[in-house]
Short mmCIF file of C-alpha atoms and ligand atoms in Angstrom, two decimals:
data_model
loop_
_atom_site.label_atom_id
_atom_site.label_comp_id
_atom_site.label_asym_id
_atom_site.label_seq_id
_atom_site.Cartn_x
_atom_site.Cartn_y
_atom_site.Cartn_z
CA UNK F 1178 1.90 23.52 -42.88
CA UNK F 1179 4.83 21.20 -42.03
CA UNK F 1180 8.95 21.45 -41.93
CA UNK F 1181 10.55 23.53 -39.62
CA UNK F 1182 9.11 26.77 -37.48
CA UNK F 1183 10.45 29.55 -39.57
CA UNK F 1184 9.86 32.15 -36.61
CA UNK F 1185 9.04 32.34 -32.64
CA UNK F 1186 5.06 33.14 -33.76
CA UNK F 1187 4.65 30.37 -35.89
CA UNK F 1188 5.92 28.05 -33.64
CA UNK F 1189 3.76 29.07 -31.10
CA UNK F 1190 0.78 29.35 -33.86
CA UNK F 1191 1.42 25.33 -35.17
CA UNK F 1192 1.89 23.93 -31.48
CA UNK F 1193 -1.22 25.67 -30.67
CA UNK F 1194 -2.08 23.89 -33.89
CA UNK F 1195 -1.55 20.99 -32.21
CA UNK F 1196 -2.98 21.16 -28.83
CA UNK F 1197 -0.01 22.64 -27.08
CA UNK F 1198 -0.10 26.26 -25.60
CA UNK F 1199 3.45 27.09 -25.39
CA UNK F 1200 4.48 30.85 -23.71
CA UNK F 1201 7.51 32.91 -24.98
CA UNK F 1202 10.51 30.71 -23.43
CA UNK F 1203 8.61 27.30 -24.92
CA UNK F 1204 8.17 28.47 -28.60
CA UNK F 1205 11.70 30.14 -28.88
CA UNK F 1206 13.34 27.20 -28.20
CA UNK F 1207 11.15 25.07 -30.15
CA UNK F 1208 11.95 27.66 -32.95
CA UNK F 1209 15.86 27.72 -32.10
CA UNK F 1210 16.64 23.88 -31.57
CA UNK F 1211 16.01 23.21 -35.45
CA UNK F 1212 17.95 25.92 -36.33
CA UNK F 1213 20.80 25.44 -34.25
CA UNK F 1214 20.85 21.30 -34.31
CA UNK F 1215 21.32 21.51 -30.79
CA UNK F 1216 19.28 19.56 -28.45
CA UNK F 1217 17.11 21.25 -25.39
CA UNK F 1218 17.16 19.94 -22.16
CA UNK F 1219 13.80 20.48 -20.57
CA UNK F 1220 13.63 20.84 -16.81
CA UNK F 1221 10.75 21.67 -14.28
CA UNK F 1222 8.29 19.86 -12.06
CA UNK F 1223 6.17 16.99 -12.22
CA UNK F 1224 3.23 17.67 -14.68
CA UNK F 1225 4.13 20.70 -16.02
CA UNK F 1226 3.81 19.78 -20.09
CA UNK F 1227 7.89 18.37 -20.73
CA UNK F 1228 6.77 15.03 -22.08
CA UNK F 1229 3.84 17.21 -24.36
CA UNK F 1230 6.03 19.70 -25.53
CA UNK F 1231 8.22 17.07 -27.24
CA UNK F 1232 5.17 14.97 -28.38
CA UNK F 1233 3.61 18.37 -30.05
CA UNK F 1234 6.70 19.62 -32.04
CA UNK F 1235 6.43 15.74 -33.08
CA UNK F 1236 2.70 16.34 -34.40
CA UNK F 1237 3.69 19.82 -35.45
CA UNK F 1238 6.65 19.17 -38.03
CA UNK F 1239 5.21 15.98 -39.29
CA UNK F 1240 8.31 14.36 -37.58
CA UNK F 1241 8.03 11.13 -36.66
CA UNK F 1242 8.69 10.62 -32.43
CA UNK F 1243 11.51 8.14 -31.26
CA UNK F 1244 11.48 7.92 -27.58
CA UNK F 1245 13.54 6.38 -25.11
CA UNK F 1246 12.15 6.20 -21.25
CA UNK F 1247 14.72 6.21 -19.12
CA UNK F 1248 15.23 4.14 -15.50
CA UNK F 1249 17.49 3.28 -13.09
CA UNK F 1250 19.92 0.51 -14.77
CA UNK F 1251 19.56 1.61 -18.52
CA UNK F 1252 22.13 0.40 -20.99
CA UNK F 1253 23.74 0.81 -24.35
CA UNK F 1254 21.91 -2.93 -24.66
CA UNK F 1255 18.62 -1.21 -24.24
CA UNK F 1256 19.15 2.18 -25.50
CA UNK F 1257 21.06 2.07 -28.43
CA UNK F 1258 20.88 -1.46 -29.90
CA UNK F 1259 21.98 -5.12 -28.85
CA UNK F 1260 22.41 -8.59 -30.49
CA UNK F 1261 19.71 -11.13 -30.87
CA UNK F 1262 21.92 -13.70 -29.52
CA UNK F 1263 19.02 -16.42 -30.04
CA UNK F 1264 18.93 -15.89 -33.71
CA UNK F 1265 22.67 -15.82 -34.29
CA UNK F 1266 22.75 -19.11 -32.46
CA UNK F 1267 20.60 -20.58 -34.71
CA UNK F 1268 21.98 -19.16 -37.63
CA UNK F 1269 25.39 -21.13 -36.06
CA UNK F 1270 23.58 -24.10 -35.76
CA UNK F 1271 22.05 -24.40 -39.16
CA UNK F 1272 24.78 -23.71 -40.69
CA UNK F 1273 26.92 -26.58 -42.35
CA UNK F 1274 30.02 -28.19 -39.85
CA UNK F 1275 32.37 -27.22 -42.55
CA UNK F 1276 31.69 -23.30 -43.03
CA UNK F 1277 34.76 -21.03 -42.07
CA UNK F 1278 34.98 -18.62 -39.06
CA UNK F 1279 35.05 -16.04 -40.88
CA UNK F 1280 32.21 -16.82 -43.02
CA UNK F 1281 30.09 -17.62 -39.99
CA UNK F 1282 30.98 -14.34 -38.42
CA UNK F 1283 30.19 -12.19 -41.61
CA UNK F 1284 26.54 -13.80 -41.47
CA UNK F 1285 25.75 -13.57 -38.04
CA UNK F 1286 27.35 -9.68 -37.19
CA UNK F 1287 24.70 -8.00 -39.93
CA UNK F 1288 21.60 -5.93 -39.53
CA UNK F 1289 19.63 -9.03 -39.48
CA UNK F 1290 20.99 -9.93 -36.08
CA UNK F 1291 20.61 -6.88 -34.54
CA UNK F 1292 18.02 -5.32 -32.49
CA UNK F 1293 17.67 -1.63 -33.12
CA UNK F 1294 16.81 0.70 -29.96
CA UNK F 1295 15.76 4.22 -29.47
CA UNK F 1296 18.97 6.14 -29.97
CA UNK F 1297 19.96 3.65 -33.16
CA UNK F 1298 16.72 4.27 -34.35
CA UNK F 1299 16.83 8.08 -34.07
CA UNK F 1300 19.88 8.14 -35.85
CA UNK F 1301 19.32 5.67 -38.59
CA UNK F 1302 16.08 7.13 -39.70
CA UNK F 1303 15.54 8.23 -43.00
CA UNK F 1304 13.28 11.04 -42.49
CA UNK F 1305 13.73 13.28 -39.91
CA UNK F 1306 12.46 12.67 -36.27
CA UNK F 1307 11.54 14.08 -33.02
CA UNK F 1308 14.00 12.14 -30.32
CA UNK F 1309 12.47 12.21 -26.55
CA UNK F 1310 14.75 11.12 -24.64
CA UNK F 1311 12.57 11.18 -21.25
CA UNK F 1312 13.39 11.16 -17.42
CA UNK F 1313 17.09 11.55 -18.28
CA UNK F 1314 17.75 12.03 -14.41
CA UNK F 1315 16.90 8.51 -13.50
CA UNK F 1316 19.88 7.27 -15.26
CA UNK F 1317 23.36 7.17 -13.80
CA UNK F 1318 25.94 9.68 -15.22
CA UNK F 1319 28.11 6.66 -17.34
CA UNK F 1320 24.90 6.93 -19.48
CA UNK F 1321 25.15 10.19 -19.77
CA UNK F 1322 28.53 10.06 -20.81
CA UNK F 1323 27.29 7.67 -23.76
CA UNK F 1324 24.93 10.11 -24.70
CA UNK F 1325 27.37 13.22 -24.74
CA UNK F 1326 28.72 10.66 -28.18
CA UNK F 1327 25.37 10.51 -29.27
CA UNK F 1328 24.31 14.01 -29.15
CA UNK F 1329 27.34 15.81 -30.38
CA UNK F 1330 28.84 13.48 -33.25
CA UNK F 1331 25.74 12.46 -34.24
CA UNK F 1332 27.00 9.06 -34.87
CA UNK F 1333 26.94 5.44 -33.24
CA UNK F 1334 29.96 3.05 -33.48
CA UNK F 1335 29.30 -0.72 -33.77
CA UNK F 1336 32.25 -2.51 -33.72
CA UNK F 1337 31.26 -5.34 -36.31
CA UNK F 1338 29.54 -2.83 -38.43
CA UNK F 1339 31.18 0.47 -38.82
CA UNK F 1340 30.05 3.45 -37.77
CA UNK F 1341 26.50 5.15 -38.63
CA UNK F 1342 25.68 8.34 -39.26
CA UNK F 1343 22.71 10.56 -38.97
CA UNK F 1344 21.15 10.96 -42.60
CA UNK F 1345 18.65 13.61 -41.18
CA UNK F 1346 19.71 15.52 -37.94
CA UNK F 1347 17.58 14.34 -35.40
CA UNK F 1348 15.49 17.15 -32.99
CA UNK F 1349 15.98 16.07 -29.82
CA UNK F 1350 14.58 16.82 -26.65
CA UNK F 1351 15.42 15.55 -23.15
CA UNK F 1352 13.33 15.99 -20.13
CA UNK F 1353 14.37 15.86 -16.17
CA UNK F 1354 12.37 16.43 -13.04
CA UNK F 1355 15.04 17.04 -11.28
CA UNK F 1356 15.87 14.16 -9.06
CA UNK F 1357 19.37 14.57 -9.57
CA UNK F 1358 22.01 17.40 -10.97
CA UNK F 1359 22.87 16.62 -14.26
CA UNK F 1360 26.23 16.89 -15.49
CA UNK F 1361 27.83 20.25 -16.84
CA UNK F 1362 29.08 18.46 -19.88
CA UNK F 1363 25.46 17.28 -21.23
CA UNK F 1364 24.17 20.68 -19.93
CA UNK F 1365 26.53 23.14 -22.36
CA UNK F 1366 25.86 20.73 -25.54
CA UNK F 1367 22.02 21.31 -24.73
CA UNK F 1368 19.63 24.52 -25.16
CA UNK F 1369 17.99 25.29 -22.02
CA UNK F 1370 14.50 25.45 -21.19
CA UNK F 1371 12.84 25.52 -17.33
CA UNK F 1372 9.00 25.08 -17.61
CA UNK F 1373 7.20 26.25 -14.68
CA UNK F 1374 3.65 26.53 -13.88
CA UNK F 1375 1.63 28.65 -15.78
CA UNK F 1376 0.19 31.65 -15.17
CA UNK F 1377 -3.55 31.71 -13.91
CA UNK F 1378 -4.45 33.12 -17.63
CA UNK F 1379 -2.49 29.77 -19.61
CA UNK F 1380 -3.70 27.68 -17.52
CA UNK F 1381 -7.37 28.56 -17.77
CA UNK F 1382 -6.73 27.99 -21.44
CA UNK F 1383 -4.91 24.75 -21.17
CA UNK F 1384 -7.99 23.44 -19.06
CA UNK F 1385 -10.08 24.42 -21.42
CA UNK F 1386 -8.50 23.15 -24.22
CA UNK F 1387 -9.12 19.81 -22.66
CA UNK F 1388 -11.77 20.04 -21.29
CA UNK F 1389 -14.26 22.39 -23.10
CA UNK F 1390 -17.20 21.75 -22.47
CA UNK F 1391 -16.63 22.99 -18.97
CA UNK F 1392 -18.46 25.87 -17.66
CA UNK F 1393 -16.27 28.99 -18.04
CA UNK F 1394 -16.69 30.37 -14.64
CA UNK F 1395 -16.19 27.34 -12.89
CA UNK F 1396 -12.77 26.56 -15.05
CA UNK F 1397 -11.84 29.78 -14.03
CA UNK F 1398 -12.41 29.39 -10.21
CA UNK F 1399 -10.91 25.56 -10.20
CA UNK F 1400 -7.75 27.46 -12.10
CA UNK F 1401 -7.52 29.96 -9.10
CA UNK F 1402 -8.21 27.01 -6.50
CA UNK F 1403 -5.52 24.94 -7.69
CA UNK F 1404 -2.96 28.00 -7.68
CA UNK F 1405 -4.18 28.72 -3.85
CA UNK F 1406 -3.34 25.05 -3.08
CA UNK F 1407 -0.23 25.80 -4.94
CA UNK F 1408 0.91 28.15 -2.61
CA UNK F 1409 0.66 25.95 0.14
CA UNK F 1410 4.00 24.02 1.76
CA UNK F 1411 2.69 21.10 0.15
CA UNK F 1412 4.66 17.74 -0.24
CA UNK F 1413 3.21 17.61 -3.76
CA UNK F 1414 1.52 20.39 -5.13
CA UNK F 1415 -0.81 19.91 -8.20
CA UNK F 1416 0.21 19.82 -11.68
CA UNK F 1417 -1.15 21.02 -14.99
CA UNK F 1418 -2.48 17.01 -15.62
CA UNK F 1419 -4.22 16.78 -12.59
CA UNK F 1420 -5.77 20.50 -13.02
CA UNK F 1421 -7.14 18.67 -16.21
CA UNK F 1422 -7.83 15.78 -14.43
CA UNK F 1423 -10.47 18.15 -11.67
CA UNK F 1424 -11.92 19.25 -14.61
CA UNK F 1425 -12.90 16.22 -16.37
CA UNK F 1426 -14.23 14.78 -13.08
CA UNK F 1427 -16.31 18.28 -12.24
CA UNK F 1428 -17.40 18.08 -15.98
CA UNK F 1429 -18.83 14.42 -15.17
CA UNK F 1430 -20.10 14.74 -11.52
CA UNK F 1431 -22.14 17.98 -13.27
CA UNK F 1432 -20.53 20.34 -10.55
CA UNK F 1433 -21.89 23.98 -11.25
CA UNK F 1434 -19.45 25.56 -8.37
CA UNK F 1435 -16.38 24.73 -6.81
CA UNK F 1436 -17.37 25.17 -3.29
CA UNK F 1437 -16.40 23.46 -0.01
CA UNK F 1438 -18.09 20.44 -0.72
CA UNK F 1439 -17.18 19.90 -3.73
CA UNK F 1440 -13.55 20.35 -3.11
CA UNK F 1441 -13.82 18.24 -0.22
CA UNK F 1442 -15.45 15.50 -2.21
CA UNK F 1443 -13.05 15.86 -4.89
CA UNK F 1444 -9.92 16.88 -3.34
CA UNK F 1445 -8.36 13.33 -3.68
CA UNK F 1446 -8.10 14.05 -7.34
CA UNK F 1447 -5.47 17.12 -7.20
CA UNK F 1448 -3.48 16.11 -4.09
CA UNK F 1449 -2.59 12.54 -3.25
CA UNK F 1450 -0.62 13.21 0.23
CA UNK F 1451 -2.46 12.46 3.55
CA UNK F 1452 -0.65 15.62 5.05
CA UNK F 1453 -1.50 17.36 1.76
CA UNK F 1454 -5.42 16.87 2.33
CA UNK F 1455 -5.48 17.88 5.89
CA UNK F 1456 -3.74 20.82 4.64
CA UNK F 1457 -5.66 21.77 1.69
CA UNK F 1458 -8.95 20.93 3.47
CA UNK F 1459 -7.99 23.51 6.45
CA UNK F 1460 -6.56 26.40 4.36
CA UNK F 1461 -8.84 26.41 1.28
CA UNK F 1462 -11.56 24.13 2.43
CA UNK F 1463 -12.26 26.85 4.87
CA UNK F 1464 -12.36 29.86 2.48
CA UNK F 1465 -14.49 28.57 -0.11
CA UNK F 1466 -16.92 27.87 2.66
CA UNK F 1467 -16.72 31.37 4.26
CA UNK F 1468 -17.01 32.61 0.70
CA UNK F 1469 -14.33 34.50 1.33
CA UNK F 1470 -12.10 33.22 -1.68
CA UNK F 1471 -13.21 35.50 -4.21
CA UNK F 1472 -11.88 38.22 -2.75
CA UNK F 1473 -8.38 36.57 -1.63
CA UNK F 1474 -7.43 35.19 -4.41
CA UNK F 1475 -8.66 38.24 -6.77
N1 ATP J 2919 1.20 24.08 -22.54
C1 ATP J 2919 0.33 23.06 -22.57
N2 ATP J 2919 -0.66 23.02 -23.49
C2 ATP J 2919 -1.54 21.98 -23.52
N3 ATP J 2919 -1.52 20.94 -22.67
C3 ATP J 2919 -0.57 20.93 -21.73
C4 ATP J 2919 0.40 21.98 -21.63
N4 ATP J 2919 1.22 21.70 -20.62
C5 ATP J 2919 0.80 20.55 -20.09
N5 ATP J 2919 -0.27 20.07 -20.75
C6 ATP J 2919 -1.00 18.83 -20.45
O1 ATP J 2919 -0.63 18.47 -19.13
C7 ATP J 2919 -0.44 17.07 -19.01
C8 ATP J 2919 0.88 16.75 -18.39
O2 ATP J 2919 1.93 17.01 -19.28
P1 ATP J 2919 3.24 16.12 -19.39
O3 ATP J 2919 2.94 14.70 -19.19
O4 ATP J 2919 3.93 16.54 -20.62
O5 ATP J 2919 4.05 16.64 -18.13
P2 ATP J 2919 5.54 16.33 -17.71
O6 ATP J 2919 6.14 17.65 -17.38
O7 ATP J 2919 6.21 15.48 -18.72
O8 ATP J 2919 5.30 15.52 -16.37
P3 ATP J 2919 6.21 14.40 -15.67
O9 ATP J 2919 7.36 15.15 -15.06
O10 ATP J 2919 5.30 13.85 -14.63
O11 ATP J 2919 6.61 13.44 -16.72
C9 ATP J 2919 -0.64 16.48 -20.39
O12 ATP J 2919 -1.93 15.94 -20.46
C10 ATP J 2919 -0.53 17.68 -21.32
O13 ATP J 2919 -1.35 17.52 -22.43
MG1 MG J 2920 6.96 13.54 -18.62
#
């Protein structure tokens, strides 16, 4: 099946489809920003499947995915298109010494000359497309402003050129972790979606999704170790990738128990903080090896 989610269910069904386990919140926006045309802005912490989502209602609409990383310093240069200066130069200089002004400038100010980015891209597509538009909190808010254009007209002005405008609406999704408020303005055009992490019961089935051949038990006791640590005061407590990540490495050291010593081997691979593995190592370290943990955390 391809096209657009015609309900909540099969949204969830065809990103599940697609590798992505999405709960209620997840697969009713999925299901509404289609219908809508608006975009979703997609907040939470680090790791916790923002980037995926987008990249699996890519994979599960047959839409092609147009994404623009964002970073300090981003422009209109590098986000929505710029001129290839070099080749309009040469273009001047092959040209004869007695062509017009005018002729020059009609030659050098077409498509030829210009190098498409991200947001041009989305919006001159032919077929419709998934648009990421990721880390939107490490720009400043003047691009944000740019983007407010973008996202409500659905249309980009060149000067030389006219103005273009979306053939096929464009889905677009926008992720932030955060690191700064964004603006009121961007937030009412935008559906809202706050991804957490998942419950104990998702995220024993997102592990194994990825990692499958994984023995069941232990899944489920790394699942219930990483929430523990979780529950720490942790600088940086550990996401849904680097649950996956424990689990590949277990898989491959042939671990048959997550015990004390092989979370203190391992530990390096879910928290990356020296405070954070003092921490861990004390709290949970300690209960694993008193065998006390099944009990605690249920
Ligand atoms: N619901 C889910 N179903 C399947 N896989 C998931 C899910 N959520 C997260 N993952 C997996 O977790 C990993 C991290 O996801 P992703 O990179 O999308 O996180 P993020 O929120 O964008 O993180 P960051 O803020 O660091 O960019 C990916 O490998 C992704 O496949
Ligand atoms: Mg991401």
């Amino acid at each position: 099946m391809s096209g657009e989610f015609t309900s909540i269910d099969e949204a969830r069904e065809r990103l599940g489809g697609v590798g992505y386990l999405a709960d209620e919140p997840a697969s009713l926006v999925s299901f509404l920003a289609a219908r809508l045309g608006k975009p979703v802005l997609v907040e939470g912490p680090a790791g916790v499947g923002k980037t995926e989502l987008a990249k699996a209602i890519s994979r599960a609409t047959d839409r092609r995915l147009i994404r623009l990383q964002c970073y300090e310093g981003l422009d209109e240069a590098k986000a929505l298109y710029e001129w290839n200066y070099r080749k309009q130069l040469l273009r001047i200089q092959t040209e004869a010494a007695d062509t017009g002004w005018q002729e020059v400038k009609d030659d050098i100010f077409g498509e030829e000359f210009m190098l498409a980015r991200p947001l041009l891209n989305a919006i001159s597509a032919e077929e419709p497309v998934v648009l990421l538009i990721d880390e939107i909190d490490k720009t400043d808010q003047e691009f944000e402003a740019l983007l407010l254009e973008v996202l409500s007209e659905f249309q980009i002005s060149i000067p030389e050129m006219g103005v273009v405008e979306a053939r096929t609406q464009p889905l677009v999704l926008l992720t932030s972790n955060n690191s700064r408020e964004l603006t009121e303005a961007l937030k009412r055009r935008c559906l809202y979606l706050w991804l957490d992490y998942p419950t104990i019961e998702r995220e024993l089935e997102i592990v194994r999704l990825h990692a499958p051949e994984l023995d069941q038990a232990v899944a489920r006791k790394l699942v219930e170790v990483i929430h523990m640590v979780r529950s720490l005061d942790l600088k940086k407590p550990p996401s849904i990738a680097e649950s996956i990540d424990w689990a590949r490495a277990l898989l491959l050291l042939g671990a048959e128990d997550v015990d004390q010593a092989v979370l203190e081997r391992t530990m390096s691979i879910i928290v990356k903080h020296r405070t954070d593995l003092d921490l861990v190592a004390e709290r949970v370290g300690v209960k694993l090896g008193d065998g006390l943990f099944g009990r605690q955390a249920g």
